[in-house]
Coordinates of C-alpha atoms and ligand atoms in Angstrom, one line a residue:
M1 CA 17.4 22.6 43.6
L2 CA 19.8 25.2 42.2
R3 CA 18.7 26.3 38.8
K4 CA 21.2 26.2 36.0
A5 CA 22.0 29.1 33.8
E6 CA 23.2 29.1 30.1
P7 CA 26.5 27.3 30.2
F8 CA 28.5 30.2 28.6
K9 CA 29.1 33.8 29.1
I10 CA 28.8 36.3 26.3
K11 CA 32.0 37.7 24.9
M12 CA 30.7 39.6 21.8
V13 CA 27.2 41.1 21.3
E14 CA 25.2 42.0 18.3
P15 CA 22.6 44.8 18.9
I16 CA 19.0 44.1 18.1
K17 CA 16.1 46.6 18.1
L18 CA 12.4 46.6 18.0
I19 CA 10.9 48.9 15.3
S20 CA 7.5 50.5 15.9
R21 CA 4.3 48.6 15.3
E22 CA 3.4 51.0 12.5
E23 CA 6.7 50.2 10.8
R24 CA 6.1 46.5 11.3
V25 CA 2.7 46.7 9.6
R26 CA 4.3 48.5 6.7
K27 CA 7.3 46.1 6.4
L28 CA 5.0 43.0 6.5
K29 CA 2.8 44.3 3.8
E30 CA 5.9 45.2 1.6
A31 CA 7.1 41.6 2.3
G32 CA 4.0 40.2 0.7
Y33 CA 2.8 38.8 4.1
N34 CA 5.7 36.4 4.0
P35 CA 8.3 36.7 6.8
F36 CA 11.0 35.2 4.6
A37 CA 10.9 38.4 2.6
L38 CA 11.5 40.6 5.7
R39 CA 14.9 42.2 6.2
A40 CA 16.6 40.7 9.2
E41 CA 17.2 44.2 10.6
D42 CA 13.5 44.7 10.9
I43 CA 13.2 41.8 13.2
Y44 CA 13.6 41.9 17.0
I45 CA 14.0 38.2 17.8
D46 CA 14.6 35.9 14.8
L47 CA 13.2 32.4 15.3
L48 CA 12.9 31.6 11.6
T49 CA 15.4 28.8 11.8
D50 CA 18.1 27.2 13.9
S51 CA 20.1 26.6 10.7
G52 CA 23.4 28.4 10.4
T53 CA 22.2 30.9 13.0
G54 CA 24.0 29.5 16.0
A55 CA 26.8 31.4 17.8
M56 CA 30.3 29.9 17.5
S57 CA 32.5 29.6 20.5
D58 CA 35.8 31.2 21.2
R59 CA 37.4 27.9 20.3
Q60 CA 35.7 27.8 17.0
W61 CA 36.8 31.3 16.2
A62 CA 40.3 30.5 17.2
A63 CA 40.2 27.4 14.9
I64 CA 39.2 29.6 12.0
M65 CA 42.6 31.1 12.1
M66 CA 44.1 27.7 11.5
G67 CA 42.2 27.1 8.2
D68 CA 44.3 25.6 5.4
E69 CA 42.9 27.0 2.2
S70 CA 44.7 24.6 -0.1
Y71 CA 42.4 23.6 -3.0
A72 CA 43.3 19.9 -2.7
G73 CA 44.3 17.9 0.3
S74 CA 43.7 20.6 2.9
R75 CA 44.9 19.9 6.4
S76 CA 41.6 21.2 7.6
F77 CA 39.8 18.5 5.7
Y78 CA 41.8 15.7 7.3
K79 CA 41.0 17.2 10.7
L80 CA 37.3 17.3 9.9
E81 CA 37.4 13.8 8.5
E82 CA 39.0 12.4 11.6
V83 CA 36.2 13.9 13.8
V84 CA 33.4 12.7 11.6
K85 CA 34.9 9.2 11.4
R86 CA 35.2 9.1 15.2
I87 CA 31.5 10.0 15.6
T88 CA 30.0 7.9 12.8
G89 CA 32.4 5.0 12.5
Y90 CA 32.0 5.4 8.7
K91 CA 34.9 5.0 6.2
Y92 CA 34.2 7.7 3.6
I93 CA 33.7 11.4 4.3
L94 CA 32.9 14.1 1.8
P95 CA 32.4 17.7 2.8
V96 CA 29.6 19.7 1.1
H97 CA 28.4 23.3 1.4
Q98 CA 25.3 22.4 3.4
G99 CA 22.6 19.7 3.8
R100 CA 21.0 20.2 0.4
G101 CA 24.4 20.0 -1.1
A102 CA 24.6 16.4 0.3
E103 CA 21.1 15.7 -1.0
Q104 CA 21.8 16.8 -4.6
V105 CA 24.9 14.6 -4.6
I106 CA 23.4 11.5 -3.0
F107 CA 19.9 11.1 -4.4
P108 CA 20.8 11.0 -8.1
N109 CA 23.3 8.3 -7.2
I110 CA 20.7 6.1 -5.5
I111 CA 17.6 6.8 -7.5
K112 CA 18.1 4.7 -10.6
N113 CA 14.6 4.8 -12.3
K114 CA 11.8 7.3 -12.5
G115 CA 9.3 6.7 -9.7
D116 CA 11.7 4.9 -7.4
Y117 CA 10.7 5.4 -3.8
V118 CA 12.7 6.9 -0.9
L119 CA 11.0 6.2 2.4
N120 CA 11.5 8.6 5.4
N121 CA 9.9 9.1 8.7
M122 CA 9.2 12.6 7.4
H123 CA 11.1 14.3 4.7
F124 CA 12.4 17.8 5.2
D125 CA 11.3 20.1 2.3
T126 CA 14.6 20.3 0.5
T127 CA 15.1 16.5 1.0
K128 CA 11.8 15.9 -0.7
A129 CA 12.6 18.4 -3.4
H130 CA 15.9 16.6 -4.2
V131 CA 14.2 13.2 -4.3
E132 CA 11.7 14.6 -6.7
I133 CA 14.3 16.4 -8.9
A134 CA 16.1 13.0 -9.2
K135 CA 12.7 11.7 -10.4
G136 CA 12.0 9.7 -7.3
R137 CA 9.0 9.7 -5.0
A138 CA 9.3 10.9 -1.4
I139 CA 7.1 8.9 1.0
N140 CA 6.6 9.7 4.7
L141 CA 5.9 6.8 7.0
I142 CA 5.9 8.4 10.5
D143 CA 3.9 7.0 13.3
E144 CA 0.5 8.7 13.4
K145 CA 1.0 9.6 17.1
A146 CA 3.1 12.5 15.8
F147 CA -0.1 14.2 14.6
N148 CA -1.7 14.0 18.0
T149 CA -0.1 17.2 19.2
D150 CA -1.5 17.3 22.7
K151 CA -0.8 13.7 23.7
Y152 CA 2.6 13.0 25.2
D153 CA 4.9 10.5 23.7
D154 CA 8.6 10.0 24.3
F155 CA 9.4 9.5 20.6
K156 CA 7.1 11.3 18.2
G157 CA 9.7 11.1 15.4
N158 CA 9.4 7.3 15.1
F159 CA 8.6 5.4 11.9
D160 CA 5.4 3.3 11.9
L161 CA 7.3 0.1 11.4
D162 CA 4.2 -1.9 10.2
K163 CA 3.4 0.8 7.7
L164 CA 7.0 0.7 6.5
E165 CA 7.0 -3.0 5.9
R166 CA 3.6 -3.0 4.3
F167 CA 4.7 -0.3 1.9
I168 CA 7.7 -2.4 0.9
E169 CA 5.5 -5.4 0.4
E170 CA 2.9 -3.5 -1.6
H171 CA 5.2 -1.6 -3.9
G172 CA 7.9 -4.1 -4.4
V173 CA 11.4 -4.0 -2.9
E174 CA 13.0 -3.4 -6.4
K175 CA 11.3 0.1 -6.4
I176 CA 12.6 1.1 -3.0
V177 CA 16.1 2.6 -3.2
G178 CA 16.6 3.7 0.4
I179 CA 15.2 4.5 3.8
V180 CA 16.1 7.8 5.3
I181 CA 15.8 8.3 9.1
T182 CA 15.5 11.9 9.9
V183 CA 16.9 12.6 13.4
T184 CA 15.4 14.5 15.1
C185 CA 12.3 14.6 12.9
N186 CA 12.2 18.3 12.0
S187 CA 8.8 18.3 10.3
S188 CA 6.9 16.6 13.2
G189 CA 8.3 19.0 15.7
G190 CA 12.0 18.3 16.2
E191 CA 10.8 15.1 17.8
P192 CA 13.2 12.3 18.5
V193 CA 13.4 8.8 17.1
S194 CA 14.2 6.0 19.6
M195 CA 17.1 3.6 19.2
G196 CA 14.5 0.8 19.4
N197 CA 12.8 2.3 16.3
I198 CA 16.1 2.8 14.5
K199 CA 16.9 -0.9 15.1
G200 CA 13.5 -1.8 13.9
V201 CA 14.1 0.0 10.6
R202 CA 17.4 -1.7 10.3
R203 CA 15.8 -5.1 10.8
I204 CA 13.3 -4.5 8.1
A205 CA 16.0 -3.0 5.8
N206 CA 18.1 -6.1 6.3
K207 CA 15.2 -8.4 5.5
Y208 CA 14.6 -6.8 2.1
G209 CA 18.2 -5.7 1.4
I210 CA 17.5 -1.9 1.4
K211 CA 20.0 0.8 2.3
V212 CA 19.5 3.0 5.4
F213 CA 20.7 6.6 5.5
F214 CA 20.5 9.1 8.3
D215 CA 19.4 12.7 7.8
S216 CA 21.5 13.7 10.8
A217 CA 21.1 17.5 11.0
R218 CA 20.1 17.2 14.6
Y219 CA 21.6 13.8 15.6
A220 CA 23.2 15.1 18.8
E221 CA 19.9 16.4 20.1
N222 CA 18.3 13.1 19.2
A223 CA 21.0 11.2 21.1
Y224 CA 20.3 13.4 24.2
F225 CA 16.6 12.5 24.1
I226 CA 17.5 8.8 23.8
K227 CA 19.8 9.2 26.9
Q228 CA 17.0 10.9 28.8
R229 CA 14.0 8.7 27.8
E230 CA 15.1 5.3 26.6
E231 CA 15.8 2.4 28.9
G232 CA 19.4 1.3 28.8
Y233 CA 21.0 4.6 27.7
N234 CA 21.1 6.7 30.8
N235 CA 24.7 5.7 31.6
K236 CA 26.0 6.1 28.1
T237 CA 27.7 9.2 26.8
I238 CA 26.1 11.1 23.9
L239 CA 29.0 10.0 21.7
E240 CA 28.4 6.4 22.5
I241 CA 24.7 6.8 21.7
A242 CA 25.5 8.6 18.4
K243 CA 28.0 5.9 17.4
E244 CA 25.5 3.1 18.1
M245 CA 22.9 5.0 16.1
F246 CA 25.2 5.4 13.1
S247 CA 26.1 1.7 13.3
Y248 CA 22.6 0.9 12.1
G249 CA 23.0 3.0 8.9
D250 CA 24.9 2.7 5.6
G251 CA 25.5 6.4 5.3
M252 CA 24.4 9.8 6.4
M253 CA 23.8 13.3 5.1
M254 CA 24.2 16.2 7.5
S255 CA 23.4 19.8 7.4
C256 CA 26.1 20.9 9.8
K257 CA 24.4 24.3 10.2
K258 CA 22.5 22.7 13.1
D259 CA 24.3 20.2 15.3
G260 CA 27.7 21.2 13.8
I261 CA 27.1 24.7 15.3
V262 CA 28.5 26.5 12.2
N263 CA 27.1 29.1 9.9
I264 CA 27.7 27.0 6.8
G265 CA 28.7 23.4 6.1
G266 CA 27.6 19.9 5.4
I267 CA 28.8 16.3 5.2
I268 CA 28.2 13.1 3.4
A269 CA 29.5 10.0 5.2
I270 CA 29.3 6.5 3.8
K271 CA 29.9 3.4 5.9
D272 CA 31.7 1.1 3.4
D273 CA 30.0 1.2 0.0
Q274 CA 33.0 2.1 -2.1
E275 CA 31.0 2.3 -5.3
L276 CA 28.5 4.8 -3.9
Y277 CA 31.4 6.7 -2.5
T278 CA 33.2 7.0 -5.8
N279 CA 30.0 7.9 -7.6
C280 CA 29.3 10.6 -5.1
Q281 CA 32.9 11.8 -5.3
S282 CA 32.7 12.2 -9.1
S283 CA 29.3 13.9 -9.1
M284 CA 30.2 16.3 -6.3
V285 CA 33.1 17.9 -8.3
P286 CA 30.9 19.9 -10.7
L287 CA 28.1 20.4 -8.1
E288 CA 30.0 21.2 -4.8
G289 CA 33.7 21.2 -5.4
F290 CA 36.8 19.0 -5.1
P291 CA 36.3 16.2 -2.7
T292 CA 38.5 17.6 0.1
Y293 CA 36.7 20.9 0.3
G294 CA 33.3 20.4 -1.3
G295 CA 32.0 23.9 -1.0
M296 CA 33.6 24.8 2.3
A297 CA 36.5 27.0 3.0
G298 CA 39.4 25.4 5.0
R299 CA 38.5 27.7 7.9
D300 CA 34.8 26.5 7.8
M301 CA 36.0 22.9 8.1
E302 CA 38.2 23.9 11.1
A303 CA 35.2 25.6 12.8
L304 CA 33.0 22.5 12.1
A305 CA 35.5 20.0 13.5
V306 CA 35.3 21.9 16.8
G307 CA 31.6 22.5 16.6
L308 CA 30.8 18.8 16.1
E309 CA 32.6 18.1 19.4
E310 CA 30.9 20.9 21.3
A311 CA 27.5 19.8 20.2
L312 CA 28.1 16.4 21.9
N313 CA 28.7 18.1 25.2
E314 CA 26.0 17.1 27.7
E315 CA 25.8 20.3 29.6
Y316 CA 25.4 22.2 26.4
L317 CA 22.6 19.8 25.2
E318 CA 20.9 20.0 28.6
Y319 CA 20.8 23.8 28.3
R320 CA 19.6 23.6 24.7
I321 CA 16.8 21.2 25.2
E322 CA 15.7 22.9 28.4
Q323 CA 15.5 26.3 26.7
V324 CA 13.1 24.9 24.1
K325 CA 11.1 23.4 26.9
Y326 CA 11.2 26.6 28.9
L327 CA 9.4 28.5 26.0
G328 CA 7.1 25.5 25.4
D329 CA 6.0 25.5 29.1
K330 CA 5.3 29.2 29.2
L331 CA 3.0 28.8 26.1
M332 CA 1.3 25.7 27.5
D333 CA 0.7 27.4 30.8
A334 CA -1.2 30.2 28.9
G335 CA -3.3 27.6 27.1
V336 CA -1.5 27.9 23.7
P337 CA -1.7 24.5 21.9
I338 CA 1.8 23.2 21.0
Q339 CA 3.3 19.9 19.9
Y340 CA 3.8 18.2 23.2
P341 CA 6.4 17.4 24.5
T342 CA 8.7 20.0 22.9
G343 CA 11.4 18.6 20.7
G344 CA 15.0 19.6 20.2
H345 CA 15.2 22.8 18.3
A346 CA 11.9 24.6 18.3
V347 CA 8.4 25.0 19.8
F348 CA 5.8 24.1 17.2
V349 CA 2.5 25.9 17.8
D350 CA -0.6 24.0 16.6
C351 CA -2.4 26.6 14.5
K352 CA -5.2 24.3 13.3
K353 CA -6.4 24.5 16.9
I354 CA -5.8 28.2 17.3
C355 CA -7.7 29.2 14.2
P356 CA -10.2 26.5 13.2
H357 CA -12.0 29.2 11.3
I358 CA -9.2 29.4 8.7
P359 CA -9.1 26.5 6.2
Y360 CA -5.8 24.9 5.2
Y361 CA -5.9 26.5 1.8
Q362 CA -5.9 29.9 3.5
Y363 CA -2.8 29.0 5.5
P364 CA -3.7 29.3 9.2
A365 CA -0.1 29.0 10.5
Q366 CA 1.1 31.7 8.1
A367 CA -1.6 34.0 9.5
V368 CA -0.4 33.3 13.1
C369 CA 3.3 33.9 12.1
N370 CA 2.4 37.2 10.6
A371 CA 0.4 38.2 13.7
V372 CA 3.3 37.3 15.9
Y373 CA 5.6 39.5 13.9
L374 CA 3.1 42.4 14.3
A375 CA 2.7 41.7 18.0
G376 CA 6.4 41.6 18.9
G377 CA 8.7 41.9 15.9
I378 CA 9.3 38.1 16.2
R379 CA 9.9 36.0 13.1
A380 CA 8.6 32.5 13.1
V381 CA 8.1 30.1 10.2
E382 CA 5.1 28.2 8.8
I383 CA 5.3 24.4 8.6
G384 CA 2.0 23.5 7.2
S385 CA 0.0 23.5 3.9
L386 CA 1.9 26.5 2.5
L387 CA 5.2 24.7 2.8
L388 CA 3.8 21.4 1.6
G389 CA 2.8 22.8 -1.8
R390 CA 1.0 21.0 -4.5
D391 CA 0.8 17.4 -5.6
P392 CA 3.4 16.9 -8.3
D393 CA 1.0 14.7 -10.4
T394 CA -2.3 16.5 -10.0
G395 CA -1.2 20.1 -9.1
T396 CA -3.8 20.3 -6.3
N397 CA -3.0 21.9 -3.0
I398 CA -2.1 19.3 -0.5
E399 CA -3.6 19.5 3.0
S400 CA -0.9 19.2 5.6
P401 CA -1.8 16.9 8.6
L402 CA -0.5 19.6 10.8
E403 CA -0.6 23.4 10.5
L404 CA 2.3 24.6 12.7
M405 CA 4.1 27.8 13.5
R406 CA 7.7 26.9 14.3
L407 CA 9.5 29.1 16.8
T408 CA 13.0 27.9 16.0
I409 CA 15.7 28.6 18.6
P410 CA 19.2 29.3 17.4
R411 CA 22.0 27.6 19.3
R412 CA 23.7 29.8 22.1
V413 CA 22.2 33.0 20.7
Y414 CA 19.2 34.1 22.9
T415 CA 18.7 34.0 26.6
N416 CA 15.6 32.9 28.5
R417 CA 14.7 36.6 28.8
H418 CA 14.3 36.6 25.0
M419 CA 12.1 33.5 25.4
D420 CA 9.9 35.5 27.9
V421 CA 9.4 38.2 25.3
V422 CA 8.5 35.6 22.6
A423 CA 6.0 34.0 24.9
D424 CA 4.4 37.4 25.6
A425 CA 3.9 38.1 21.9
V426 CA 2.5 34.6 21.1
I427 CA 0.1 34.7 24.0
E428 CA -1.1 38.1 23.0
V429 CA -1.9 36.7 19.5
F430 CA -3.5 33.6 21.0
N431 CA -5.8 35.7 23.2
D432 CA -7.0 37.6 20.2
R433 CA -7.2 34.6 17.9
D434 CA -10.7 35.1 16.7
K435 CA -9.5 38.2 14.7
L436 CA -7.0 36.3 12.6
I437 CA -7.8 36.0 8.9
G438 CA -6.5 33.7 6.2
L439 CA -4.3 34.5 3.2
E440 CA -4.4 34.0 -0.5
F441 CA -1.6 34.2 -3.2
D442 CA -0.6 37.3 -5.0
Y443 CA 2.3 35.3 -6.6
E444 CA 2.8 31.5 -6.2
P445 CA 6.2 30.1 -7.2
K446 CA 6.3 26.7 -8.9
V447 CA 8.9 25.0 -6.6
L448 CA 9.4 25.5 -2.8
R449 CA 6.8 28.2 -2.9
H450 CA 6.9 29.2 0.7
F451 CA 10.3 30.8 0.4
T452 CA 9.3 33.5 -2.2
A453 CA 5.5 33.5 -2.3
R454 CA 3.7 36.8 -2.0
L455 CA 0.4 36.7 -0.2
K456 CA -2.4 39.0 0.9
P457 CA -5.1 38.7 3.5
I458 CA -8.4 37.5 2.1
K459 CA -11.2 40.0 1.7
I460 CA -14.0 39.3 4.1
Ligands
F0G1 N1 17.5 17.9 6.6 C1 16.8 18.5 7.6 C2 16.2 17.6 8.6 C3 16.8 19.8 7.8 O1 16.1 20.4 8.8 C4 17.4 20.7 6.8 C5 17.4 22.1 6.9 C6 18.1 20.0 5.7 C7 18.1 18.7 5.6 C8 18.7 20.8 4.6 O2 19.9 21.4 5.1 O3 19.5 23.9 5.0 O4 21.8 22.9 5.3 O5 20.6 22.7 3.1 N2 16.6 22.7 7.7 C9 16.6 24.2 7.9 C10 15.4 24.5 8.7 C11 16.7 25.0 6.7 O6 15.1 25.7 8.9 O7 14.7 23.6 9.3 P1 20.5 22.8 4.6

């Protein structure tokens, strides 16, 4: 069969360069063994995140010129609103500056009392932080199969529906203010949630009268997996699948820096709850901005309106998901343990398996990330016990069920040749894994510590 290439050609380039190994050793030390603190120009291939790092299309750049920068009632807002309404079927649309902007507006409006629960398949870190800032409790109820990294499953982002119902019964429905479905489930590997599971969540929510929200940063990638893997969806368009999915929710938050293919932007959309909408509208003014711009420039809303459409294109999604799989396959062929199958936006390397000699409180995945930077100038990110932080009640270090290195692939930025280079570096580290050593803190921030922590290799 004829192989398919990236479904675009490159019109503008941004040079990158690999600094010497000696320089990388020095830079990493200066960065406190935390790749977040590296300067981007000291990185060869940057797989820190797929968030806001995508390449916009010529159509998006053209749309930028059409931005209406009116403070109130901008034409660009109405264009964006029309697109979001068409995709979600929801009535009320509010733009925000990015995903966490949506979180800081929504959660204080649904969490009424200290200790109220928000249930999620798996909270993203800022989502959990905003639940906790609003004095709520963030509970993850993902199906355990997500933690079995080497065992194939079509939908490793699914809720454990029994656990979900049991939690509601045990803690009392009056304490549960919402269920959030994160599609795809970033923290378990960018793994998809099936439509069947989404319907199951809706059924339980209806039974108890609980609201359902989507954390829809990567909803188009999720829809593509549903089309590929779930019976009854193969002949539907991605838009049809997305619309059906949103029909089972009461609202959504979206970081548009992912499946909006823009460098900044976010959305809150609410199905029909007018009270929630007006509450969000008034709280967003001091936090984000007037409700027709919410932290975005008119030109950003124009680019987003186009990007949301482009992300629903099936050829694009096929290329996107295949590129992630391409890197995953190369690593698996060399014996590197990864979350299998690969999800939508990243390859997650199972570092608990790579360095069983490093305990969770010495951050094995961070050790692997650092080694990959030294090997190839590649920046990856730790998704494990460093990120998870401490128990808010007891202050003890929490052990993450998974210690992952995320190789996150920006949209439309790197070619498969870049992926080959990434694979070479990771395989080199894997083959030398016995030499990896754990890390301890030089400085530990109180909140979201992984972003600004300074570490050092433990003395042995
Ligand atoms: N929800 C999910 C599922 C996310 O992955 C992110 C961000 C957010 C919410 C917050 O959105 O960054 O626009 O404020 N994820 C990025 C990442 C940062 O690297 O995975 P944001």
